[in-house]
Every structure is written in structure tokens, then in C-alpha cells.
CSV table of C-alpha atoms in Angstrom, one decimal:
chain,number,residue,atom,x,y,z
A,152,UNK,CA,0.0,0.0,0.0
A,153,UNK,CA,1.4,3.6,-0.5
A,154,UNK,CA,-0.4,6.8,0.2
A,155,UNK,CA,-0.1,9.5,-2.5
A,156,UNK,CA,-0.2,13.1,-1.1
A,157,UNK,CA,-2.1,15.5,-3.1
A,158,UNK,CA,1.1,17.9,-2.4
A,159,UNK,CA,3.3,15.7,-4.1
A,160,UNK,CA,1.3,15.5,-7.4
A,161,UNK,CA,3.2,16.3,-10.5
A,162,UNK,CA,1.5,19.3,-13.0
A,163,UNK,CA,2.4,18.8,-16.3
A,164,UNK,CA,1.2,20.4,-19.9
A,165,UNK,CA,-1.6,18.8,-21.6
A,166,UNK,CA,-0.4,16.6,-24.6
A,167,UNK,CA,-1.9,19.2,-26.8
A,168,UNK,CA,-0.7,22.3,-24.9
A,169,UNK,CA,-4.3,23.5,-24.0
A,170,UNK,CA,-4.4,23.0,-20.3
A,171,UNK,CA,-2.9,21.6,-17.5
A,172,UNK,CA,-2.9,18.3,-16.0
A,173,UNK,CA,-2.1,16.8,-12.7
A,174,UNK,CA,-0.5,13.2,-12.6
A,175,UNK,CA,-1.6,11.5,-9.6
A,176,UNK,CA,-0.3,8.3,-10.8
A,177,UNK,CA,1.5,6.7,-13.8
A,178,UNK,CA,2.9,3.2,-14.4
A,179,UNK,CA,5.6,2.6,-15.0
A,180,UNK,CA,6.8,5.3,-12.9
A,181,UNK,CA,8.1,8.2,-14.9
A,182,UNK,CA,6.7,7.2,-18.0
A,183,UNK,CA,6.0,9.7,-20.5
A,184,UNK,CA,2.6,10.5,-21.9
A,185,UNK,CA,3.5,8.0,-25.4
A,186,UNK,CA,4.5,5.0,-23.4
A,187,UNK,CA,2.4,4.3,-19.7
A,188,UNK,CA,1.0,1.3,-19.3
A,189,UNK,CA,-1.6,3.1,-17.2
A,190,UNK,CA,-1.9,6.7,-15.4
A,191,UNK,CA,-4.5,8.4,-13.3
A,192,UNK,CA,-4.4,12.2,-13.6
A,193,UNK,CA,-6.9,15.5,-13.0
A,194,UNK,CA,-7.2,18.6,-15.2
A,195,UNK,CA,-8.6,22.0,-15.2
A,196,UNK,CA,-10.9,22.5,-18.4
A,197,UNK,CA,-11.0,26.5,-18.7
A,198,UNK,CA,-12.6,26.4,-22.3
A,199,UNK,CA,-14.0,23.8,-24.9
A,200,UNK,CA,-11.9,22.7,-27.8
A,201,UNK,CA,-10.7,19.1,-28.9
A,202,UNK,CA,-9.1,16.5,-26.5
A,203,UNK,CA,-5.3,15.1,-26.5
A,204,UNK,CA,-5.6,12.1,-28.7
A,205,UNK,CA,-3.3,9.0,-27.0
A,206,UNK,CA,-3.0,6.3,-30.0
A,207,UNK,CA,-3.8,2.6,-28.3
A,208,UNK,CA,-5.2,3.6,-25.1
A,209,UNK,CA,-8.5,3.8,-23.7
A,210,UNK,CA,-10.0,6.4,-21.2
A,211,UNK,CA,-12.5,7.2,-18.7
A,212,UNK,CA,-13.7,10.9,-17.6
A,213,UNK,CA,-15.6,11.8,-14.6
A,214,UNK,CA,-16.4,15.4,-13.5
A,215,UNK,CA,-15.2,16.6,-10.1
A,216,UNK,CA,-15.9,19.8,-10.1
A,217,UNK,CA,-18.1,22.4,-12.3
A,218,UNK,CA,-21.7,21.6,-14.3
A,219,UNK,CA,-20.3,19.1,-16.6
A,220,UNK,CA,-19.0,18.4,-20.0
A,221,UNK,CA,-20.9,17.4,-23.3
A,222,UNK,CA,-18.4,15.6,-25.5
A,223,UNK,CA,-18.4,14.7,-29.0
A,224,UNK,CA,-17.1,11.6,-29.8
A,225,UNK,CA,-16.9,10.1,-33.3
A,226,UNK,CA,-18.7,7.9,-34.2
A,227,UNK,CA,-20.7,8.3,-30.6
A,228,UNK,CA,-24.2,10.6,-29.8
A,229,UNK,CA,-23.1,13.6,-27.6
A,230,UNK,CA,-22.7,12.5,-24.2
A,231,UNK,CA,-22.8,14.6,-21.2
A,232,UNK,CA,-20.6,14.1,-17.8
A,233,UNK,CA,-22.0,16.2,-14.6
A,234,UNK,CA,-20.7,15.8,-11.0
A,235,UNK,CA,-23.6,12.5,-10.5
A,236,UNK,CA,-23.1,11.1,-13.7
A,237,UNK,CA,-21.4,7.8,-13.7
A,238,UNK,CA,-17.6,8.6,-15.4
A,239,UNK,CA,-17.8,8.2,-19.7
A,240,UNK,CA,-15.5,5.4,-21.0
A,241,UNK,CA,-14.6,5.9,-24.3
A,242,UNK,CA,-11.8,5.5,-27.0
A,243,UNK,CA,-8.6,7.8,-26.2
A,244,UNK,CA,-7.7,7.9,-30.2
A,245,UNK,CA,-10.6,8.6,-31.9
A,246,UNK,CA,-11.4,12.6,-32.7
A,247,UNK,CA,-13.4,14.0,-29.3
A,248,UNK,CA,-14.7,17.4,-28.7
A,249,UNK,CA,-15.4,19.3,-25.8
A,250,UNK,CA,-17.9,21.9,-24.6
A,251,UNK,CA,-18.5,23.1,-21.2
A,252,UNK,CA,-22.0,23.3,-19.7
A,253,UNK,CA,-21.3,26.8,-17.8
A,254,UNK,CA,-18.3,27.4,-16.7
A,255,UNK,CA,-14.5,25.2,-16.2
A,256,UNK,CA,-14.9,21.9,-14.6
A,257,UNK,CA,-12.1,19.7,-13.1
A,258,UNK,CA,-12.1,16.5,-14.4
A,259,UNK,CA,-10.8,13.0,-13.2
A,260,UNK,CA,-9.4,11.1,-16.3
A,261,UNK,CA,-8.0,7.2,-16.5
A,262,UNK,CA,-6.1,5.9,-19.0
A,263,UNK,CA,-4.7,2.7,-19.9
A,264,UNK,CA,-3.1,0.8,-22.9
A,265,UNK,CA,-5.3,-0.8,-24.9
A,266,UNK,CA,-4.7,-4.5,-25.1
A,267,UNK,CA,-1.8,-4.1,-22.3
A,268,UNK,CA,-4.7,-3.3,-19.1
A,269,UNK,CA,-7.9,-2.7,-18.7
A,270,UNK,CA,-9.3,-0.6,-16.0
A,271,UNK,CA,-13.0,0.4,-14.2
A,272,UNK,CA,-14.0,4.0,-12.6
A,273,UNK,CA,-16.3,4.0,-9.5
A,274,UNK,CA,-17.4,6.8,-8.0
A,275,UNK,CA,-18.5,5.8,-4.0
A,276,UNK,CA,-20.1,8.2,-1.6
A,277,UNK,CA,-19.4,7.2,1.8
A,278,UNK,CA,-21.4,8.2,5.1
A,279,UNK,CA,-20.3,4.6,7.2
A,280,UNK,CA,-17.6,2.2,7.4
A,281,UNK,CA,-17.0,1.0,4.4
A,282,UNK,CA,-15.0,-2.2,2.8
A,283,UNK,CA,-13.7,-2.0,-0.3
A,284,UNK,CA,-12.3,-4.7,-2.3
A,285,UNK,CA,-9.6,-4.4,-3.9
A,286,UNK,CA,-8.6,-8.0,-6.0
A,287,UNK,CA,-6.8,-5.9,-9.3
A,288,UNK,CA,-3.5,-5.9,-10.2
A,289,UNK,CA,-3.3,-2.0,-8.7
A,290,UNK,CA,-6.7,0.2,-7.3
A,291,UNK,CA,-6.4,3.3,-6.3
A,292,UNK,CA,-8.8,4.9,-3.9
A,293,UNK,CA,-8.9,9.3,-4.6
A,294,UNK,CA,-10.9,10.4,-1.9
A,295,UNK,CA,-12.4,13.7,-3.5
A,296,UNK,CA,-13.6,15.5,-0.8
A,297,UNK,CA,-14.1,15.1,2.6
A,298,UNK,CA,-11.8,12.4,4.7
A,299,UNK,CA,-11.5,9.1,5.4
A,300,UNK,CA,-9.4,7.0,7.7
A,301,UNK,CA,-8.1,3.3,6.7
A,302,UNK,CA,-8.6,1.0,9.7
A,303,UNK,CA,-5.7,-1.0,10.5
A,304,UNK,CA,-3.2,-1.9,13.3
A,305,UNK,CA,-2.2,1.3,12.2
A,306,UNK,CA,-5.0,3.7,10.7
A,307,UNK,CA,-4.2,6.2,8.0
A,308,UNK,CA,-5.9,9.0,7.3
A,309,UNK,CA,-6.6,10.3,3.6
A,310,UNK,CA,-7.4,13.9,3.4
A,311,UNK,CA,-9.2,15.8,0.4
A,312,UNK,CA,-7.6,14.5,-3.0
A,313,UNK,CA,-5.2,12.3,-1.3
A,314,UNK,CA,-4.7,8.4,-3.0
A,315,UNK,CA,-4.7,5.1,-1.5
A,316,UNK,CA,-2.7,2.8,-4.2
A,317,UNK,CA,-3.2,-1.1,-3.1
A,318,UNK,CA,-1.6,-4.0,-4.4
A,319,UNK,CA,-3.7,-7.4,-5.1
A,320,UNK,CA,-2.8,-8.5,-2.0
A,321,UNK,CA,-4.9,-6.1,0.0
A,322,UNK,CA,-8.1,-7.6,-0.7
A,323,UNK,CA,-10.2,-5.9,1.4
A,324,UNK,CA,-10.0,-2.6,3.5
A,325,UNK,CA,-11.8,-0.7,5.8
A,326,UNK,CA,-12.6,3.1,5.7
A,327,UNK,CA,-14.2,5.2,7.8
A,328,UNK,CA,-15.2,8.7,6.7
A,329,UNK,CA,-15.4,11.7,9.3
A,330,UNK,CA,-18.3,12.7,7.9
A,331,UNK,CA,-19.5,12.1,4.0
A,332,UNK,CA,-16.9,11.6,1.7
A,333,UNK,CA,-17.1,11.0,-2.1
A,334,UNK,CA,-14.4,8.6,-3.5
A,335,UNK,CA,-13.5,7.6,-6.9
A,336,UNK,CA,-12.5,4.1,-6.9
A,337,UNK,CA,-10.0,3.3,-9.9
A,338,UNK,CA,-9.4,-0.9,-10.6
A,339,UNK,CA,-6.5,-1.6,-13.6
A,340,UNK,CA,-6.0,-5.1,-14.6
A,341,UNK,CA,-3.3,-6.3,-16.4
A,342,UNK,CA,-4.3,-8.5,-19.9
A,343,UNK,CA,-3.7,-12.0,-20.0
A,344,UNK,CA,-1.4,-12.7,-22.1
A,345,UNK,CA,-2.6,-15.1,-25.1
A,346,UNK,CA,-0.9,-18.6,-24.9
């Protein structure tokens, strides 16, 4: 298990130089933007415009903060991604446009490569004790808002935006919010490879 501390996230340009992006995670660590196997990051959206495309890899978007998001993926209807919406999977290399509802939004984004890992995006409010499972190869647990202490022989506590990275080995933990906290629960599989 290892804690990642919001403070020691890693702001980077967007792929396309339109924005900024915060890494929260990447594997393997230090990899670039062309070769992760997997990486976890937020972003700022000031404006609409057309996304980063990331040949081979596959994404997943949910809105943190702001009204939402109506993208435009080809080949797709419009879809729209609000704060209670569950998070948009969708095709990292195919053309996608943005447009904001009203205003920027921060945004949660996933990625992983295509037919290297595969990954799910849960978003979990939280008023009680909670166990998560956590069988994947790596889950990571952002806890959005609000805070959450993992029970243990020695308890951690996760503060706003902080990251709880478990191995398959932890296969189910505890957490106890103070008071309601909204998680994002990220699973990332590694692909069998064919025989």
C-alpha cells in the first residue's frame, strides 16, 4: 500500500498544450505520456476545444468539479458528464470534442493501454464504514472530498484529494469517513497474455 499526497502530485502540460494536467499516478513510474501502461491524472478545463488524442489507449472521464462536460465523440451521440453522472468510457484515439455546460470543470481522467490493461472507474459516496475490495492488479482509492481513515493496526488518514494505491494483496480494506466523503475508486488489470 502507499499513500499518495495531493502535495506531491506532478503538473504537467496537456499533450496538446491547451491546459494543465495533474499526474496522480502513472505506471511505469516516470513514463511519458507516449508509453504508460496506465496513469491516473486531474485537469482543469478552462474552455472547450478538442481533446489530447493517445493512439492505443483507452479512457474514462468523470467530472469533479463544475456543471459538466458534453463531449463529442466520433462515431458516438453527444454525451454529457456532470458531478452524479457515472464517469464516460470511451476510446482515447478517436477525434473528441469538448464543450462546457457553464463554466470550467475539473475533471478525473484514467487511462490505460489498450490491449496491455484494462481498468474500471467507480465513483463511491461514503457516510459509514466502508470495505472496499480491492482484488486488481493496482486500485487506487482518490478520496475527492471530505476524509476518510483506513482502519488497521495502524490507521491512515486520507485527506481531500489524497490516494490510497493497493496492491492485489490487500483484498479488502476498511474506511471510515469523518463525515460524507465522495471517492473515486480506480481498478487496472493487467491483460492475460494469449498462450
Amino acid at each position: 500500500m502507499r499513500i499518495l499526497r495531493a502535495a506531491e502530485y506532478r503538473s504537467m502540460p496537456w499533450k496538446n498544450g491547451g491546459g494543465v494536467t495533474t499526474e496522480i499516478a502513472v505506471s511505469p513510474a516516470g513514463a511519458a505520456l507516449d508509453d504508460f501502461d496506465w496513469r491516473v491524472s486531474m485537469a482543469r478545463v478552462e474552455s472547450g476545444g478538442p481533446f489530447s488524442a493517445f493512439a492505443g489507449v483507452d479512457r474514462t472521464l468523470a467530472v469533479l468539479e463544475g456543471e459538466g462536460i458534453i463531449l463529442d465523440i466520433a462515431g458516438r451521440p453527444a454525451a454529457t458528464v456532470t458531478k452524479v453522472s457515472a464517469p464516460l468510457s470511451f476510446p482515447a484515439d478517436v477525434p473528441t470534442q469538448a464543450a462546457l455546460i457553464a463554466g470550467p470543470i475539473t475533471d478525473l481522467n484514467v487511462m490505460t493501454r489498450r490491449g496491455r490493461m484494462t481498468h474500471t472507474v467507480e465513483r463511491v459516496v461514503i457516510s459509514a464504514p466502508t470495505d472496499i475490495h480491492s482484488a486488481a492488479d493496482a486500485t487506487l482509492i482518490l478520496c475527492f472530498d471530505g476524509e476518510i481513515t483506513m482502519a488497521g493496526a495502524a490507521p491512515v488518514r486520507i485527506g481531500p484529494r489524497d490516494t490510497l494505491l493497493l496492491s492485489p494483496d490487500a483484498l479488502k480494506r476498511r474506511l471510515e469517513p469523518a463525515r460524507t466523503a465522495t471517492l473515486f475508486v480506480i481498478r487496472i488489470d493487467r491483460v492475460a497474455a494469449n498462450d
